[in-house]
Short mmCIF file of C-alpha atoms and ligand atoms in Angstrom, two decimals:
data_model
loop_
_atom_site.label_atom_id
_atom_site.label_comp_id
_atom_site.label_asym_id
_atom_site.label_seq_id
_atom_site.Cartn_x
_atom_site.Cartn_y
_atom_site.Cartn_z
CA UNK U 13 -57.91 14.97 -19.81
CA UNK U 14 -57.25 14.27 -23.19
CA UNK U 15 -59.23 12.64 -26.46
CA UNK U 16 -58.65 9.57 -26.61
CA UNK U 17 -60.74 7.29 -29.60
CA UNK U 18 -61.83 3.69 -30.04
CA UNK U 19 -63.29 1.79 -32.79
CA UNK U 20 -67.31 1.68 -32.79
CA UNK U 21 -67.06 -2.37 -32.70
CA UNK U 22 -70.11 -2.68 -30.66
CA UNK U 23 -72.65 -0.64 -33.31
CA UNK U 24 -75.00 -2.59 -34.89
CA UNK U 25 -76.98 -1.61 -38.35
CA UNK U 26 -79.50 -3.64 -39.72
CA UNK U 27 -80.85 -4.19 -43.20
CA UNK U 28 -84.39 -1.42 -43.75
CA UNK U 29 -86.84 -4.25 -43.83
CA UNK U 30 -85.11 -5.49 -40.52
CA UNK U 31 -85.27 -2.06 -39.08
CA UNK U 32 -88.98 -1.17 -40.35
CA UNK U 33 -89.91 -4.78 -38.81
CA UNK U 34 -88.00 -3.70 -35.39
CA UNK U 35 -89.95 -0.10 -34.91
CA UNK U 36 -93.66 -1.70 -35.67
CA UNK U 37 -92.22 -4.62 -33.21
CA UNK U 38 -90.96 -1.65 -30.51
CA UNK U 39 -93.84 0.76 -31.24
CA UNK U 40 -96.32 -1.91 -30.55
CA UNK U 41 -94.46 -2.84 -27.35
CA UNK U 42 -94.65 0.82 -26.29
CA UNK U 43 -97.88 1.72 -26.86
CA UNK U 44 -98.70 -0.97 -24.05
CA UNK U 45 -97.01 0.70 -21.14
CA UNK U 46 -99.50 2.28 -18.70
CA UNK U 47 -98.59 3.83 -15.44
CA UNK U 48 -100.47 2.00 -12.60
CA UNK U 49 -100.85 3.12 -9.54
CA UNK U 50 -102.09 -0.22 -7.81
CA UNK U 51 -98.93 -2.65 -7.36
CA UNK U 52 -99.38 -6.09 -6.42
CA UNK U 53 -96.53 -7.28 -3.08
CA UNK U 54 -95.30 -10.15 -5.67
CA UNK U 55 -91.46 -9.66 -5.41
CA UNK U 56 -89.87 -8.70 -8.92
CA UNK U 57 -85.96 -10.16 -8.49
CA UNK U 58 -83.82 -7.81 -7.80
CA UNK U 59 -80.92 -8.43 -9.81
CA UNK U 60 -83.59 -7.41 -12.77
CA UNK U 61 -84.14 -4.19 -11.65
CA UNK U 62 -80.53 -3.77 -10.87
CA UNK U 63 -80.13 -4.45 -14.89
CA UNK U 64 -82.40 -1.70 -15.89
CA UNK U 65 -80.75 0.82 -13.82
CA UNK U 66 -77.67 -0.45 -15.67
CA UNK U 67 -79.50 0.36 -18.82
CA UNK U 68 -80.09 3.75 -17.22
CA UNK U 69 -76.39 4.56 -16.27
CA UNK U 70 -75.87 4.27 -20.29
CA UNK U 71 -77.67 7.46 -21.07
CA UNK U 72 -75.85 10.02 -22.74
CA UNK U 73 -75.52 12.85 -20.01
CA UNK U 74 -73.70 16.29 -20.44
CA UNK U 75 -69.95 15.96 -20.54
CA UNK U 76 -70.55 12.48 -19.76
CA UNK U 77 -70.82 13.75 -16.32
CA UNK U 78 -73.96 11.31 -15.80
CA UNK U 79 -75.01 13.43 -13.06
CA UNK U 80 -77.56 11.19 -11.50
CA UNK U 81 -77.79 8.91 -8.51
CA UNK U 82 -80.07 5.70 -7.69
CA UNK U 83 -80.86 4.75 -4.49
CA UNK U 84 -82.82 1.01 -4.56
CA UNK U 85 -85.19 0.83 -2.00
CA UNK U 86 -86.77 -2.72 -1.06
CA UNK U 87 -86.50 -2.57 2.66
CA UNK U 88 -90.06 -2.35 3.90
CA UNK U 89 -89.59 -0.19 6.69
CA UNK U 90 -87.97 2.55 4.56
CA UNK U 91 -90.73 2.54 1.96
CA UNK U 92 -92.99 3.24 5.32
CA UNK U 93 -91.35 6.24 6.23
CA UNK U 94 -91.29 7.63 2.88
CA UNK U 95 -95.10 6.65 2.20
CA UNK U 96 -95.77 8.76 5.34
CA UNK U 97 -93.69 11.35 4.30
CA UNK U 98 -95.04 11.44 0.95
CA UNK U 99 -98.28 10.98 2.03
CA UNK U 100 -98.08 13.95 4.43
CA UNK U 101 -96.68 16.68 1.55
CA UNK U 102 -99.80 15.41 -0.46
CA UNK U 103 -102.14 15.94 1.89
CA UNK U 104 -100.84 19.46 1.66
CA UNK U 105 -100.95 19.56 -1.78
CA UNK U 106 -104.68 18.47 -2.45
CA UNK U 107 -106.18 20.06 0.75
CA UNK U 108 -104.79 23.36 -0.17
CA UNK U 109 -101.18 23.95 -2.13
CA UNK U 110 -102.68 23.16 -5.35
CA UNK U 111 -104.83 25.46 -7.35
CA UNK U 112 -107.91 24.32 -8.45
CA UNK U 113 -107.18 24.68 -12.55
CA UNK U 114 -103.78 21.43 -11.48
CA UNK U 115 -106.54 19.85 -9.94
CA UNK U 116 -108.80 20.07 -12.55
CA UNK U 117 -106.22 18.65 -14.93
CA UNK U 118 -105.34 15.07 -12.39
CA UNK U 119 -108.79 14.50 -12.23
CA UNK U 120 -108.67 12.08 -15.22
CA UNK U 121 -106.10 10.63 -13.28
CA UNK U 122 -107.79 9.91 -10.32
CA UNK U 123 -105.04 11.03 -7.95
CA UNK U 124 -105.28 11.74 -4.16
CA UNK U 125 -103.15 12.11 -1.14
CA UNK U 126 -103.32 8.46 -0.39
CA UNK U 127 -100.16 6.42 -1.90
CA UNK U 128 -100.40 2.91 -0.63
CA UNK U 129 -98.53 1.79 -3.41
CA UNK U 130 -94.75 3.24 -1.82
CA UNK U 131 -95.23 0.16 0.29
CA UNK U 132 -96.81 -2.14 -1.63
CA UNK U 133 -94.57 -2.22 -4.70
CA UNK U 134 -91.79 -4.08 -4.39
CA UNK U 135 -88.97 -1.13 -5.27
CA UNK U 136 -88.91 2.47 -5.36
CA UNK U 137 -86.34 3.60 -7.34
CA UNK U 138 -85.62 7.04 -5.77
CA UNK U 139 -83.45 9.09 -8.46
CA UNK U 140 -81.31 12.09 -7.26
CA UNK U 141 -79.86 14.62 -9.60
CA UNK U 142 -76.65 15.99 -8.68
CA UNK U 143 -76.22 19.82 -9.40
CA UNK U 144 -72.64 18.76 -9.10
CA UNK U 145 -70.35 16.27 -8.90
CA UNK U 146 -66.78 15.11 -6.97
CA UNK U 147 -63.33 14.84 -7.72
CA UNK U 148 -61.17 11.71 -6.08
CA UNK U 149 -59.65 14.76 -3.79
CA UNK U 150 -62.89 15.90 -2.90
CA UNK U 151 -62.92 19.14 -4.78
CA UNK U 152 -66.06 20.04 -6.61
CA UNK U 153 -66.69 19.07 -10.23
CA UNK U 154 -68.90 20.81 -12.93
CA UNK U 155 -71.92 19.05 -13.88
CA UNK U 156 -73.87 20.48 -17.17
CA UNK U 157 -77.46 19.97 -18.55
CA UNK U 158 -78.66 18.15 -15.10
CA UNK U 159 -82.12 18.00 -15.92
CA UNK U 160 -81.43 16.66 -19.37
CA UNK U 161 -79.63 14.11 -18.41
CA UNK U 162 -81.65 12.52 -16.01
CA UNK U 163 -84.32 12.93 -17.58
CA UNK U 164 -83.06 10.96 -20.56
CA UNK U 165 -81.80 8.47 -17.93
CA UNK U 166 -84.85 7.92 -16.31
CA UNK U 167 -86.75 7.47 -19.69
CA UNK U 168 -84.51 4.44 -20.32
CA UNK U 169 -85.18 3.23 -16.67
CA UNK U 170 -88.80 3.34 -18.01
CA UNK U 171 -88.62 1.84 -21.33
CA UNK U 172 -86.07 -0.72 -19.93
CA UNK U 173 -88.61 -2.13 -17.02
CA UNK U 174 -91.41 -2.08 -19.75
CA UNK U 175 -89.42 -4.04 -21.76
CA UNK U 176 -88.43 -6.49 -19.46
CA UNK U 177 -91.90 -6.95 -17.50
CA UNK U 178 -92.41 -5.03 -14.65
CA UNK U 179 -95.19 -1.88 -14.49
CA UNK U 180 -94.03 1.53 -13.10
CA UNK U 181 -95.00 4.96 -12.12
CA UNK U 182 -93.45 7.99 -11.98
CA UNK U 183 -93.93 9.57 -8.33
CA UNK U 184 -92.97 13.21 -7.61
CA UNK U 185 -94.11 14.29 -4.25
CA UNK U 186 -93.65 18.16 -3.91
CA UNK U 187 -91.22 18.93 -1.97
CA UNK U 188 -89.20 16.23 -1.98
CA UNK U 189 -86.46 17.08 0.26
CA UNK U 190 -87.70 14.26 2.82
CA UNK U 191 -85.94 12.05 0.50
CA UNK U 192 -82.29 12.84 1.22
CA UNK U 193 -83.55 12.76 5.29
CA UNK U 194 -84.45 9.44 4.79
CA UNK U 195 -81.74 8.15 2.62
CA UNK U 196 -79.05 10.18 3.73
CA UNK U 197 -78.10 11.79 0.48
CA UNK U 198 -76.39 14.87 0.70
CA UNK U 199 -77.25 18.38 -0.14
CA UNK U 200 -76.05 18.53 -3.46
CA UNK U 201 -77.97 16.01 -4.55
CA UNK U 202 -81.61 17.11 -5.53
CA UNK U 203 -84.60 14.46 -5.45
CA UNK U 204 -85.82 14.15 -8.90
CA UNK U 205 -88.23 11.47 -8.86
CA UNK U 206 -89.52 8.04 -7.40
CA UNK U 207 -89.91 5.14 -9.92
CA UNK U 208 -92.82 3.11 -7.88
CA UNK U 209 -91.88 -0.54 -9.90
CA UNK U 210 -93.85 -3.91 -9.60
CA UNK U 211 -96.15 -5.97 -11.02
CA UNK U 212 -99.95 -4.34 -11.10
CA UNK U 213 -102.47 -5.80 -8.75
CA UNK U 214 -104.72 -8.18 -10.23
CA UNK U 215 -107.80 -6.91 -12.24
CA UNK U 216 -105.94 -3.21 -11.97
CA UNK U 217 -108.10 -0.45 -13.95
CA UNK U 218 -106.18 2.28 -15.44
CA UNK U 219 -107.87 5.60 -16.65
CA UNK U 220 -109.15 6.11 -20.71
CA UNK U 221 -106.74 8.51 -21.69
CA UNK U 222 -105.44 9.26 -25.23
CA UNK U 223 -102.23 9.94 -26.57
CA UNK U 224 -101.67 13.15 -29.25
CA UNK U 225 -101.63 12.31 -32.84
CA UNK U 226 -98.12 12.22 -34.63
CA UNK U 227 -99.42 15.32 -36.44
CA UNK U 228 -99.64 17.39 -32.73
CA UNK U 229 -96.54 16.86 -31.72
CA UNK U 230 -94.23 16.40 -34.93
CA UNK U 231 -93.58 18.54 -38.01
CA UNK U 232 -92.05 17.37 -41.05
CA UNK U 233 -89.75 19.45 -42.48
CA UNK U 234 -88.34 17.72 -45.91
CA UNK U 235 -88.28 18.26 -49.52
CA UNK U 236 -91.14 15.89 -50.22
CA UNK U 237 -93.47 17.83 -48.20
CA UNK U 238 -95.94 20.30 -49.47
N1 IYR S 30 -97.90 14.75 -6.75
C1 IYR S 30 -99.01 14.63 -6.78
C2 IYR S 30 -99.86 15.20 -7.74
C3 IYR S 30 -99.48 14.75 -9.18
C4 IYR S 30 -99.34 15.39 -9.91
C5 IYR S 30 -98.78 15.56 -11.50
I1 IYR S 30 -98.12 16.76 -12.50
C6 IYR S 30 -99.31 14.07 -12.27
O1 IYR S 30 -99.05 13.86 -13.48
C7 IYR S 30 -99.84 13.14 -10.78
C8 IYR S 30 -99.92 13.42 -9.85
C9 IYR S 30 -99.55 12.96 -6.49
O2 IYR S 30 -98.45 12.02 -6.74
O3 IYR S 30 -100.71 12.65 -6.27
#
């Protein structure tokens, strides 16, 4: 493939004060995001979730290979099968496989092996990471930085959904191979994460959690800092 260039015509710059207002607003908006574990069955319009997935698909990726696949599941019967299989794995995790230290780390989140939200939430976005792609002739196409690329796309999906309105929950039953079987995905696509999408149940409670301070998570190396 050869390099073809075009003008950066869609990029927008804002005056500094406008940028400040935008970061202030966006930070406040993102600080309102919470993972919820109790979902209402109230439907979310599918086109809205589809558009949020389209946002995720704009993510940067290794060599622009876009090594992801999204399966959007709204069919109650398929959600039921996913719930049954996930709860079986989760029981194995909570009743034996998980080390005590891990269970202690999870205690403040109040999670357990029951995953009713996999059925009650109107949509599950099941995200797969493609270990390689396919050329039009069926030959293998190499993918690069697969985990980084799919992680970035997933973060953009979570951000888009929050910006638009629905709540979401990242759910990672381990192991997740059952998702490939239920959803008929090929072996070279590794189940990456289930994003549960819907409205929170009314009066939903969330755990009291705090985020690290800016200084705990970010160091600045600049001329004006001692
Ligand atoms: N997959 C399990 C356990 C779990 C693990 C982590 I790390 C979490 O942040 C939350 C849950 C479950 O979904 O319950």
